[in-house]
Structure formats: C-alpha cells, structure tokens
C-alpha angles and dihedrals in degrees: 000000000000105000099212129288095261137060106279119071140285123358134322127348157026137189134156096279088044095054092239101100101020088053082059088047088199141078122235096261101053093089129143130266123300111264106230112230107245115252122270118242119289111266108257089057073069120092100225093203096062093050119077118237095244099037107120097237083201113108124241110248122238119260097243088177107136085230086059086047096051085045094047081050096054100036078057093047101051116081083055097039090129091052081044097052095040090053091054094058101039082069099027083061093032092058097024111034095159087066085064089081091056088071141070120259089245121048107180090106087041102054088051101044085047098059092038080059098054091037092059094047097054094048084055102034090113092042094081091181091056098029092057092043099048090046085042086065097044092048092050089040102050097059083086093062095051098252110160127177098258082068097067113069089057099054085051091056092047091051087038092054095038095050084049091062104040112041096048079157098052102031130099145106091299104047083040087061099050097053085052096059093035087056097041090061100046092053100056095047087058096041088056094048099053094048094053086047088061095063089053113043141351120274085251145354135239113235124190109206097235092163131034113166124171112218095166134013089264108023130067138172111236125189127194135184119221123234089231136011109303115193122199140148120249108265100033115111127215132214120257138211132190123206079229097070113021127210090019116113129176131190113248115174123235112257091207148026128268103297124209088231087059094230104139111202126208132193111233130197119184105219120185110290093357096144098202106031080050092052092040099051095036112025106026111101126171101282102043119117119226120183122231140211134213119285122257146170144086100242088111124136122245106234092185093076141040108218117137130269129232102193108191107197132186139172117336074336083099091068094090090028073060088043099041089054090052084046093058095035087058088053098057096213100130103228123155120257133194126187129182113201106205130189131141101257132015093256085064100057079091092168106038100112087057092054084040095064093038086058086048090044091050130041098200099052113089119195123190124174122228122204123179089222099013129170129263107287087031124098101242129177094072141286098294092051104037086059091050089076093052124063151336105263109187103114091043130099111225132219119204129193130151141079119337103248087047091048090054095049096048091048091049089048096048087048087058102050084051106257096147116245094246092056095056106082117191119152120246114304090211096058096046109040096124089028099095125005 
C-alpha cells in the first residue's frame, strides 16, 4: 500500500477525531519565538578596503519561518533519504506491527513515493492553494489502501522520531514544531478529503477484464468493466491492482473517453521489473478481477473555448492524446487539433491506424508520427523537434503524455516557441514515472 505521505500513518488525513491533529495537540502557527540571528563581528575586525562603500555591513537575517525550518530538515535529510526512510519504518512496524498488513510485501516504491510525498509538502507548506490540492488528492487517493484515522498518530511519531535522528544540524524545538503544526495541517486536509469522498464514491472499484489485445510483445490493450458506474473525464488516468500483487497499485491513463457501455480501456506496456504491467500484459486473461482507484488528474480538455490543441504523444502516452480527440469530437465544437505520435521505430507506433481513421473520420484533426530514427515520409529526431517545423503554436493549448524525460523536453521546447506555461497540461511527472514509457 502506500501509508500517507506524513507522518502519521497511512494515507491521507488527521483531525482531532482521527488522532492526527489532537495527538499534536497544536496548530501550525503556535511556534516558538523567533531565534535572533547572533551579531556579526564589530567593524574594525573588518578590513575597509575589501568592503565596498555602499555595501550595507548589516547581516542579512535568517530566514526562522517554519516553512524555511521544514525546508532546512529536508534539504538535511536527503542524501540519505533511503537510511531516513528505512529508519521510519523500522519504527513505524516495531511499535506498530498491525500497520505491516497495510503495505505491500515489497517497499522499495513505497519508500520512495513516500519521501517524494513529504518532500513535496514541505516545499509548498507555505503555498496553501498547492499544498491543499496535492494533499486533496492523497487523501482522496489512500482510501484505497485502508488508511483510517486511527492510523495516523503512529506513523508521526515514526517520521518524528526518524527527522529527529537524522537532521542533528537542523533539529530543535523550533524545527519540531514546526513539523508539529506542518503535520497537523496536512493531516487534516486529507482527512477531510477522504471523508467527503465517502459520500461520493467507494474506496475502490471491482473491474472484470472483458478485453486483452496484444498489439506488441510487450503492450496490450486491456479493457475492463466496473462493478458499478465510474465517471471520469477523458485524459485522467486511474490506479490499478492486480490479485497477483496485492496492495500495489500503479497510474495508467485512460485510452478513450467515457463510453456508454461503461467499459473503460487502458494501454499497457510491461517494463523490466514493473510487477503489475507485468501481471496486466502477461497474465491478465478475460475473466480475471482488478481492483481501481479513483480517477485523477488535470489533462481535460476546456470546453468553454476553442483554441486549438497541440496534443504531444509518446509511447503508450498516446493512450489519453486518443482519449482527449474522442472527447472533442463528442462535443461537436470544431476546433483544430494536432497530435504527434511519437515511438522510437515504425513497428512501435502500435496505434497509429487507429489514429489514422480518427484523422479520416475528422477534418480538423491533424496526426503526424513521429520515429527517433524514422524512414524516409515520416517526421524523425524526436517529438520537440519534430513540432518546431509546424506552426506556430502560440495560440494553442498543449497536452502532453509520454515518458518523463520526454515530458520535460517538450515543455522546455513549447515555452520557447512562446505557448505560455499555464496553457501546457501534463499530468505529474512523479506519479506517473512507470506509467507510460
């Protein structure tokens, strides 16, 4: 499973009925007093010629913020963020060994997604917008894993107690608490969450594999039928578990937009040691029952305008680029759509036919492969480049979906031919490296 991101237990929130914020006992602002920063040397231990004439002498004054204490903990903590997060679960499971079954037999993912948690909520804890929508998420996202609130005052006392260890330069009163309040406040935001979500919609949902197509040695299409109506927007993505390893879950996008048969579809591509895409391309057969999370993510299409869209897909990243055209051609506003379909030879542009025939089917959508080290009539070098010789974009809002390293390249390149940051969607890189690849 994935225990929340903080250091209480389990998922996603705390309040006082939960134990998260009542263990704490205090609110983020009730800190102690600000530590003055000790006086600099007397002048004439200064040597005048060496300091310029209208150079303030007065020192700068530390920053004492409990936002700059939670970042001065974690910048301490992270070279050794693995000895840091095996600490915390070694007393996290010694004091608290129920909490074991929570989590998945192997914790390698988990021990990083965890810290890459924490790590994000400290950077924003003094962002209140982010911050509540990125723990909103969580708190939503972590029913499926079993967290309750009970959970939550022993995994703060496990990262307490772990912080406390590990950053002797950064740790004190003050930067505990810190921690306290910080805590205090991210476990309420995804307490509340998850409780608001249960009036709404189930922790998971049962899926019956009705569909598994390879269209590749190592992708298939799998589609699966919900035990119960799943709503969704075209270009989210869900988690998904296998029965054959329990409590790990992984994001797959959705390859179409909401049907009126209900099926939802996804594009998986087995990677090297990835457990579940494994499962889900070689072992899945028609039959079988995966579990699903709720949806998430911000790749949806504004229906309120009708700019153009500049849809950049790679890999099995064309899977919600496929789901975001069905999506505008449902609505019936013409708007002009591009897509580049990107993959590193010809023989992996496994869905390109289907692309193909949504291009013949519709005159203002545009498709155009892309191949690393393509043959001669198709567009080769890679996505960013490929979109440089078309144009110009700047009027366009851009989708993004495919590998990392490929997601970061194609943002820096949009920005330079002038698309404005707030106009180019892609979903977190964090959550889904392994997703698509």
């Amino acid at each position: 499973m994935a225990v929340p991101t903080n250091p209480s237990a389990g998922g996603g929130r705390s309040g006082d009925s939960a134990g998260g914020g009542a263990w704490f006992g205090r609110s983020p602002g009730e800190a102690a007093a600000t530590v003055r920063q000790p006086a600099r040397p007397e002048a004439h231990a200064f040597d005048p010629g060496a300091v310029r004439q209208d150079a303030d002498p007065r020192p700068t004054p530390e920053d004492t913020s409990d936002a700059a204490l939670l970042r001065r903990t974690m910048a301490e903590i992270e070279p050794i963020a693995d000895k840091v997060t095996s600490y915390f679960y070694a007393l996290l499971f010694l004091r608290h060994p129920e909490l074991r079954a929570l989590f998945p037999a192997a914790m390698d993912t988990q021990r990083d997604r965890l810290f890459k948690a924490l790590l994000t909520a400290a950077t924003h804890a003094d962002d209140t917008a982010t911050l509540t929508a990125y723990l909103t998420h969580l708190g939503r996202g972590h029913r499926k894993y079993g967290t309750l609130p009970e959970h939550y005052p022993a995994v703060g006392e496990a990262l307490i107690g772990a912080l406390a260890r590990y950053a002797p330069s950064s740790w004190g009163p003050r930067a505990e608490a810190a921690w306290v309040g910080a805590y205090t406040t991210i476990s309420q935001i995804m307490i509340d969450a998850a409780t608001e979500d249960e009036l709404r919609s189930p922790a998971w949902w049962q899926a019956e594999v009705v569909g598994h197509e390879m269209r590749t040695r190592d992708i298939a299409i799998v589609t699966v039928r919900p035990d119960q109506p799943y709503p969704f927007l075209a270009g989210q993505f869900a988690t998904l578990e296998t029965p054959w390893w329990p409590r790990v879950w992984r994001h797959y996008s959705f390859a179409s937009a909401p049907r009126s048969d209900g099926l939802l579809s996804f594009h998986i591509k087995a990677v090297p040691a990835g457990w579940v895409s494994n499962a889900l391309v070689h072992q899945a057969r028609p039959g079988d029952v995966i579990r699903l999370g709720p949806p998430a993510g911000s790749m949806t299409v504004d229906h309120t305008t009708d700019s153009g869209l500049l849809c950049l897909g790679g890999g099995t990243g064309i899977a919600p680029i496929k789901a975001l055209v069905e999506d505008v051609a449902r609505h019936g506003r013409r708007r002009t759509v591009d897509v580049f379909y990107g993959a590193r030879r010809n023989d992996d542009l496994y869905d390109i036919d289907t692309m193909l025939r949504l291009q013949q089917s519709h005159p203002w959508l545009s498709v155009r492969p892309v191949v690393d080290d393509g043959p001669v009539g198709l567009l080769s070098g890679g996505i960013p480049e490929a979109v440089r010789e078309f144009g110009p974009w700047h009027t366009y809002d851009a989708y993004l979906s495919g590998p990392p390293g490929m997601i970061r390249r194609s943002v820096d390149s949009l920005v330079g031919m002038g698309i404005p940051a707030h106009r180019i969607r892609h979903d977190s890189i964090e959550e889904l490296v392994g997703a698509t690849t």
